[in-house]
Structure formats: structure tokens, C-alpha cells
């Protein structure tokens, strides 16, 4: 309740909110999202930049087969677990013609395309003149009248964006379905099961209007009851893609109508409108009316008029033509089975005689999901019962599945209790009032005396003697506004094994965006309703609004307000009493004593560091960014990440946003054991870019006049289309304050008394006024003195007052106070100490560095699919690989390597086709691979893993935690220092001097973090090199330095000041030493044209400058993201590996040219591997993976460690879906690298604390290097 972690009293372990299986389960709920929508012409489509993605509305869920439609379980709460979709009505239980009932919803559309249903091919959705959709009769249709909403004055339709029917209305007209839409006479509303889009012909002179029916949320059971299944057949004439079968619930309108003659021959597709879906009974009725019958099984006819010709203009039916109407009903019987994995998950198997079924419901290629097993939770397995009466299929059991649905309460025990209802009823029901008088409210005394719920039954019950008549499988209970069906559905697989029939929002036959969105909303609602949500959200909001380290008391107060929806303070009550009420929650945050206490402002850990984007917006608002005319303009803040700010709306580098909530910078925060998340962005490139932007803004306005370092775009500078601010201006006119700059800071101090300082207000008063607006009156006296000097120094020449004000505003952005929210110095501290000046002197003629060593750590962020990088060939394992990997298996183009001397299960392996240069390095003896490596605490197999008999790394499969663990190489402590940092500490301690340098060319990674005071912090560069001040900021570099020269008490202020000071001094040093370095392979890096190549280029420049930097031991961090390939079956990985391969090639060539290739080792890493099995579109989170090391002294041409000898589910390392337990720990790899780098034996346990836990696959330097 207060944000502290709960401990299991019997074991002493923390109780996790979710398990690894939960992570995998919920990741399926986010499949098929497209991460960028199309650009909007008024914002992103700039004439000089071409395509720029939509930065404000980036998420889209298209209609395609990429969505995982299968059931998903909820998180366990109080030892209970349910399904996503529990308590939602069944679709087959909705009232007939639900689309004409009160509450039915229609959305306005610009054409006949369905945006919420399954998308149709654009070629026949727009225009609508080939074969129209459902056309409503303007004279007789009640639906037309509701949608038209005719204006009584103009007598014209007054269309609304959304129409919700306010009453039940009748259908209009009947007709028979036909193969040609043109032979059907509308109206036909009474002859369809459900419309898609309906056409409104409202004027002979105006284009028609469309509305799309958006059915209410409902679910179908994954296993229909016996007698309610028939086979639907896919269009197409071959089985590569198309012409396959699935089982469908006959009560649902998911397929079209195919009719044959009385002899079962000559199939035709008939419909009422294009894209018409119907239930099986409607299909039978239509065929009978047409003079035929439903077809047993024959090639599905193509009928463009009815919407099955989805391959128009594509040559043949293919996967690319998946939109549109795909399936037609047949009379072929159908049944379902389940394939049960060893861990109790199931996959649905459809059977339609000998007919091929779709892969997603076929044996071995279906999607496994969790179910709620009955009884003691047991299920059949091969190992325990040899599957009992079920079929043994490799390591799985295949069992027939029979669904039985029956009434739960029969009235024999009287009225059920409220707890019994909630705990035993899981299927929702429609509002009984929507059934045209079918249901009656129970008025018997037993019912009326029950205040907890209402009972509705199809038999009127008014006395207690007849109470049993109120309870059957049609009964509906109303509980707090929620309607529940008096039914339970169980799936029986024989031998006494059962599980609760799981609900599904989306149909595996006819997937829709609508149902995917409903499911996503349900998942989000489940997150919101979880008991941990209140303290979690409260903690995050407090951290963003008040302090990074709130007390448990503070969190509980806010969490209580979140739960109850009310908060009272000072006699005022906030909130409306609803769970999650933000008014109550924010009031509790801002009015709590920890937010308002001035005493706490002096506390070192109270408050927080501020996010870059908020600081920019603060500056713009406080200093009144506005147009000369006063007209409001939208500004586009969409290039801030590119410009080095480190933060931009909707452009986070990963799912963990721009900084980690658990980040602890080296220094006072780490020493005190507290977090300072935003300080992760206090690296040199971002700090200097921020200063450049904030020094440009007062001088030039919102432009890019300082070489892409401002926060405006060149479009804002060169061509403004908005009037009265339209036109052109240049940077010269901006700086001299000539008219025309559309957006600039226009605030003037009140003490001036006008546009200039007509009152001769003193600098101290002016600075106090700026201080109040920008730093809340917290400016330290020493920094105020600097500000007065800045003001006075600038107060000369043309426009002296304006120049002084601009200079002061710019310098405020460089004060530590502007970047934090607590007091820089404790008010009781009367003396200040000056921070030592870093020594950046370099010898004029440095001696050549001897015994140089460098490690380049290449991190593949997102979890690289490394079993596509290293593939077994020419042995039994390749057959397993192809079978297990399915659609993501690489079957051709592999680059063969010889592993005959490596003691692997195969002598031949292949590298991904994109790794041609690494392939050459391997064959030349300059690269080797480490097979199946990953974080471990102790070696284990899957049985030990399942039994929990050995300690496991924390939060397996979670990106953030596993990134920390992989980079610390201390699997039980994600907060430990980084492995390269510990290596550096060991080297420095041994040498007794600072001979170790660490560089990141990509942010502030954990791997470089060493012990404070032992090794200096890592230098952070960007791919473009050493960050430098623009002239506007560079002029005042000494002032910027002076503002951070004092040692302060605030941990956030001290972190900023140290970071700013180091950025200035190290930038000077690096710029002096490497600023003009040229490389022999400059053109190679340039031609590669990728960010990773740029990073490797900077590494090469630093290595070439090793003499000037007096470096004996260097480590470098470079990274490339995008490997979280849940929705990629190859192309994305191919591109990313190509970037790595090109970058390594250029780097190796440059190192050889410098003569230090033998002194450099490149090692790749990723947080974990990916599943061997496909999720249908890509792969999911796993564990062990394959990585490489490269360098001139590497003992190349071999594969170290142990590649798994069984890739199937039976494998001793396979814990499900091809998640392989590592055979080599990262300790095994780093021992040999650390030895090569110079770490002595007696220090190895400090560098690798878990090393003694492992007896095998521990490599010495002699194993890895020549």
C-alpha cells in the first residue's frame, strides 16, 4: 500500500507482482501495433525534409492477421487468477439485430472502408461504385432517420461524428441474397445479421455519406459447445496461402455464404452487400431460398461483388491480400483439440477431417496460452502420465476438447450470496432490458429482500415457492450495474482433467481492429485495477512532480487518494470519489507536507532533478515565448533528440522512456542509496546541447540559427506561412532584434517599467525577478553575484538593456538551481568549498603508449535474435532448427563456418547472410563465437529451473533488469557497478595511478560504472564526436564553469555540477587531443552512413589519440537498438545485423591501419536471447544467446562454450517456446577478457563476484586469445 516491496515471511524473498510467464502472456496483448502513423501535412511534411513520421499520434492498430487473438490470463491477485475478458457478454448472447437496439453505436466515415472491422481492400472500398455496401432507404428506414439527424429548419441532414441510438428501432425491408448485388432490391435491413458500413444517400447533388456500425464489446468462448461448430473455408486455390479450413462457432457472423446445387456441386458465393458476414443458420436459410444448400467442401468461389476477390490486381491470392472477406461457411463437420505443453499451456487445434487447417490452429504451429486448470491444477504430461488417454506428440499431449456450458445456481439452495456470485460467475450478459420484454425482474420476497443484486429470468417469478423457476442457464444477475450470466463453461479433455473455457475478444477467423482495441482496453483496465497500481502510479507521479525519493508514508497518502477518489486538506475535499480520480491524487501530491515543507527544501535528497523538455518549456513559458503580433502559433518540438537534448515527446529510445526510474548516478546519490532518475541525462553531449539551445533561444528566438543547435527548425526561419507573422527573416535580423522573428522571448522585468529599463532598476532587483520565475527564488548568493557581473558586463553598445537581459536569461539555464527543485545549499551551511579543478594538461610531446589494451563493448539493445546469427548446418540439429523456428528459420544464404575443432554438436555452422565481414574475420582467425551465453547465478537445467531449487537471476525476460544484470555481471544484484567499471577499478588499484579511461559513445550505461574515487567517470561522447559549445555559449564558458564550481549539499545539484564541470574540462581535453584526428578509413565509416558506424568512428579516433591521452587501458561502449523484434520475422534483423557488420569491418580495417588490431577486443552483448519459436510475426523474450568477440589477438575460428544439443521442447535447457537456459555464464567470458586486459588473479573475485559458482565453461585468456 505504501510502495514498499512485500516479503514472503516463510522464504524471506520478495513477492513478485508478475512472473516471467506473465511478461510473455501480456506481451501478446500488444501485438500488431504499428509504431508510426502517417505524417500530418500541416506539421511534419516539411518541404525540405521529405517524410517525417507523425510525432503526436504514433500508435495505430491495423486490421491484419498480426494480432495474437488467443486467450490471455490475468495477473494473480490474492492467489487468484482470471482471464482477460471475464464478465464480458458473449457475442452469441447479444439480442437479435443488436445493431438496431438502444445503445448501438455508429461512427461517421469518409468512405465505405471499415476502420474498426476487418479492413477491406482499398480498391473496392473506395470508390463505392463497383458494388455498394448496405444502402439505407431515406423514406422508410428508421436507421436512416437516426443517422441523418435532419435539421427541421434546413430540411438537410445534420451529420454527427458518433451516433448512439437512443431507442430500439425496427429493421426496414427484406430481400434474398444473390451472387450479383445489382439483382437485389433494397431495402434489406431485415435480411442481414450485421452491417459493416451503411450508405446514406442524402442529396442528389452531394456525395453520399457512410456510417460504420461499431458493435459493443463482447467475447466468444475459445471452445464452442458441441453442436455449434462448422468448418469455414478460406478463399484461394492452393494451400500455400489460402484454401485452408478453420472451425467456427455457427452462432457468430464471421463468414460468407457459399451455396451448391442439390447435388452439392457448382458452388457460388451469394450476399446481400459486399463484405456480408452471416451466421451458419442464416447461410443455410439463404441457400435454401436460392434453391440450393450449403456446400460440403469444394473450392471456394471468388465473387468480387460479394467481397471475396481480395487479390484484385495482385496476380494471385497471397498473404498480402489478407484484408477483406476471407472465409465462407461449409457444412463440413469440425472439432477441436488442445495441444498441451509440459508447462501446462495449451494451443487450440482445429480438425476438419483430412482438410488442411490454418497454421495458427494446426498442431505444432499454434499459439500456446495459459488456462485455469480445474481441481488441484494438474494436467496431463508426457513425463508424469504418458498423457493418459490423450495422444503423445513429442513432448506434448494432444487431447480432444469438449466444451460444456451449464447453469451455476439452480435455486435449490435459496439465493446465492454476493460472494458466491462474484467468485463463481465469470461470463457477462447483455442488459436484460434489451430483449424486448423477454426478461422479468424477480419480485419474490426472497429477491426483493436481497439488496445486493437483482435477478432477471425468462419466467416471471413473484413468490418464494417458485423461486427455483428464476434460476436456469438464461438467468441474468445485475451486480452493481454489471450483468452476469448464470452459466459456467468448462472444457473437458478426459481423464478428469478440465479447465475453464477462456474468453476471446477477437475471432481467429475474422480479426478486427475493433475487437483488438477492446482487448487492449481490457488489458489496460486490468493493469489499472491491480492493487499495486495505486502505489506504483503514486510513486511515479510523486517522482515526476515533487521528489525522486518519497517516503512510504507519502506514497500511502497519495495511493489512498487514488483508490478512494477523494483527498481532504484544509477543510477542502478534492475528487469525486471514483477510483483513480486524478484531482484527488494530484491534490494529495501537491498538498502533502513533503511537497510543501520549506524545511525539506534544505534536505539533500528531497526534490529531484528536472527533465530537459520540461526545462525548455519552463523557459519558453516563463520568459513569454510569443509572436510579435501576439497571434498564437503551434510550435513543433519534434527534432529535440536529434539535436542532443535527450528527450522528445513520443520519441523515447525504449519502452523504459528516456531515463531509468532506478538510476543512481555515481557520487552522493549512489553513496546514500537513493535514486536520481533524470540525472541519467546529465552526460556531456546532452548538457552541452542543452546549453547551446538555451543560449541560442534568447538571442535568436525559436530558430536554428546556431548550426542546428537551437530548438526551432529551418522552416521556422526561412518561410513562415502564418499571418500576420508570415514572411522571411535571417539570423542577422534575429540577433539585432529587427522585426520578423515569429517566436522569441518577450518577457521584460516589471522593475524596468517598459520595453527598456526606463526606471534604472538595479541588476540585483532584475535578477531577483528572473530568479523568481526560473528558479523559484532559490538562486544561491554566490551564483547571484555571478549573474550581476554578467548583467553589468553585457550592458553596453546597442540595446544594452536587452543584451544584459538576454545574457542573464541564458546564464540562468546554466545554474545548477535551474536543473533541480530543492535548495542548492542547506541554508544552515554558511561556508562553501570550491570543487578541485580537473587536471587536463597534456604533455607537449607525449611518449608512445606501450602495452596498450582496449575493449569495445557492443550492446545490442532490445534482445538480439542470436539464433538467427549462428545456425547449425549439415547435422540433425539443423532439422530441429528448421522445425522449431518455423517461419523465422533461415534456410538459405547462410555463410558457412567450420566448428570441427570446437567440440560442438555440429561441425558446420552458418552465420546470418548479413554478417559477411564477421564471417571473413572468423575465417581469418580474428573472431570467435560464444555459444548460448547469458546471466546465471549457478548452472542449472530446466528441471532445476522449474523446481526453483537453484537461485535464478532477477526478473528474467524483463529488458531493464536484464540489461542491468548483463552489464553488471552480478545476476542477483542489478544495482551493482558495471563489469567494465570494476575491471577499471582493479587496473587503477594495481597501478596506483589513473591509467584506465572509459568512454561511452551512447549515453550513460551501467557497464562503465566503477567505484567512486577509484576511477574517474566515463566520458560520454556522441556519434558526431566531442560535443562543443556554440559561439554564443562558448563566449561565456568560464561563467558556466564558475556557476558549478562550489561543492553543494543537494545530491541533484552536486550531480549536475560535477557532470557540468567534467563535461567542460573533458570536452576541452578531448577536443584538443582528438578534435583534428583523421582516419585512414574515414570514407568507410561515412559510406556506412549509420549511427553505429559513427560511434565506431569515434572509438577509432580516441584510440588513435592514445599517446596524447596517455592511455594504457581504454574501454568503450557503443550500442545499437531495435532488436526487440516481436513483430519481425527477418527484415528488421537483417538490417540491424548489416549495420553491425559494416561497422565492424570499417573498425577492424582502421585498427589494422593503426597497427593496434591485436591490442583491441570487441565483444557483443544483449540483455537476453529470443525464443526459438515464432509468435507468428517474430520472436519473444528468452534467455541464452550467441555472441562474438573479435580482435587481432583473439583465438578465432572457433565456437566457445556449448551450443545446445537439443532445440526441441524435450531439450534439457528448453524451459518453453525455445527459451534456452545458458550453458555459459557471462562470468565465463569476462574472466578471460579481464585476464587479457591485465586484471590479476587475486582481484578476479572482486571483478566477478559469482565466478566461484561455476565449474565449467570458464575461459582463461589462453582459451580466448592467442
PDB file of C-alpha atoms in Angstrom, residues 86-90 92-93 219 221 225 404-410 420-430 439 471-477 483-490 500-501:
ATOM      1  CA  UNK A  86     -14.088 -12.217 -17.840  1.00  0.00           C
ATOM      2  CA  UNK A  87     -17.506 -10.682 -17.057  1.00  0.00           C
ATOM      3  CA  UNK A  88     -17.959  -9.511 -20.668  1.00  0.00           C
ATOM      4  CA  UNK A  89     -21.113 -10.655 -22.531  1.00  0.00           C
ATOM      5  CA  UNK A  90     -20.858 -13.422 -25.095  1.00  0.00           C
ATOM      6  CA  UNK A  92     -23.736 -15.060 -29.371  1.00  0.00           C
ATOM      7  CA  UNK A  93     -25.847 -13.930 -26.391  1.00  0.00           C
ATOM      8  CA  UNK A 219     -16.392 -12.180 -26.284  1.00  0.00           C
ATOM      9  CA  UNK A 221     -15.532 -18.690 -25.925  1.00  0.00           C
ATOM     10  CA  UNK A 225     -20.086 -26.076 -27.207  1.00  0.00           C
ATOM     11  CA  UNK A 404     -19.896 -27.902 -21.698  1.00  0.00           C
ATOM     12  CA  UNK A 405     -21.835 -24.840 -20.544  1.00  0.00           C
ATOM     13  CA  UNK A 406     -24.428 -25.133 -17.804  1.00  0.00           C
ATOM     14  CA  UNK A 407     -26.240 -23.139 -15.152  1.00  0.00           C
ATOM     15  CA  UNK A 408     -24.327 -22.462 -11.944  1.00  0.00           C
ATOM     16  CA  UNK A 409     -27.149 -21.676  -9.476  1.00  0.00           C
ATOM     17  CA  UNK A 410     -30.420 -23.626  -9.618  1.00  0.00           C
ATOM     18  CA  UNK A 420     -20.758 -16.740  -4.428  1.00  0.00           C
ATOM     19  CA  UNK A 421     -21.955 -14.755  -7.439  1.00  0.00           C
ATOM     20  CA  UNK A 422     -18.721 -12.832  -7.881  1.00  0.00           C
ATOM     21  CA  UNK A 423     -16.458 -15.839  -7.335  1.00  0.00           C
ATOM     22  CA  UNK A 424     -18.363 -18.362  -9.488  1.00  0.00           C
ATOM     23  CA  UNK A 425     -19.825 -16.340 -12.371  1.00  0.00           C
ATOM     24  CA  UNK A 426     -17.301 -15.168 -14.965  1.00  0.00           C
ATOM     25  CA  UNK A 427     -19.392 -14.776 -18.134  1.00  0.00           C
ATOM     26  CA  UNK A 428     -21.081 -11.435 -18.640  1.00  0.00           C
ATOM     27  CA  UNK A 429     -24.546 -10.870 -20.064  1.00  0.00           C
ATOM     28  CA  UNK A 430     -26.318  -8.151 -22.037  1.00  0.00           C
ATOM     29  CA  UNK A 439     -36.891 -10.953 -19.210  1.00  0.00           C
ATOM     30  CA  UNK A 471     -32.673 -19.924 -11.973  1.00  0.00           C
ATOM     31  CA  UNK A 472     -31.601 -21.557 -15.232  1.00  0.00           C
ATOM     32  CA  UNK A 473     -28.966 -21.023 -17.890  1.00  0.00           C
ATOM     33  CA  UNK A 474     -30.864 -17.967 -19.177  1.00  0.00           C
ATOM     34  CA  UNK A 475     -30.841 -16.162 -15.830  1.00  0.00           C
ATOM     35  CA  UNK A 476     -29.056 -12.810 -15.628  1.00  0.00           C
ATOM     36  CA  UNK A 477     -27.840 -11.223 -12.394  1.00  0.00           C
ATOM     37  CA  UNK A 483     -24.760  -8.048 -15.725  1.00  0.00           C
ATOM     38  CA  UNK A 484     -23.615 -11.655 -15.198  1.00  0.00           C
ATOM     39  CA  UNK A 485     -24.847 -14.826 -16.869  1.00  0.00           C
ATOM     40  CA  UNK A 486     -25.822 -17.694 -14.593  1.00  0.00           C
ATOM     41  CA  UNK A 487     -23.537 -20.020 -16.542  1.00  0.00           C
ATOM     42  CA  UNK A 488     -20.107 -21.569 -16.401  1.00  0.00           C
ATOM     43  CA  UNK A 489     -18.293 -23.150 -19.329  1.00  0.00           C
ATOM     44  CA  UNK A 490     -15.809 -25.954 -18.765  1.00  0.00           C
ATOM     45  CA  UNK A 500     -12.368 -23.072 -17.513  1.00  0.00           C
ATOM     46  CA  UNK A 501     -13.320 -22.191 -21.091  1.00  0.00           C
TER      47      UNK A 501
END
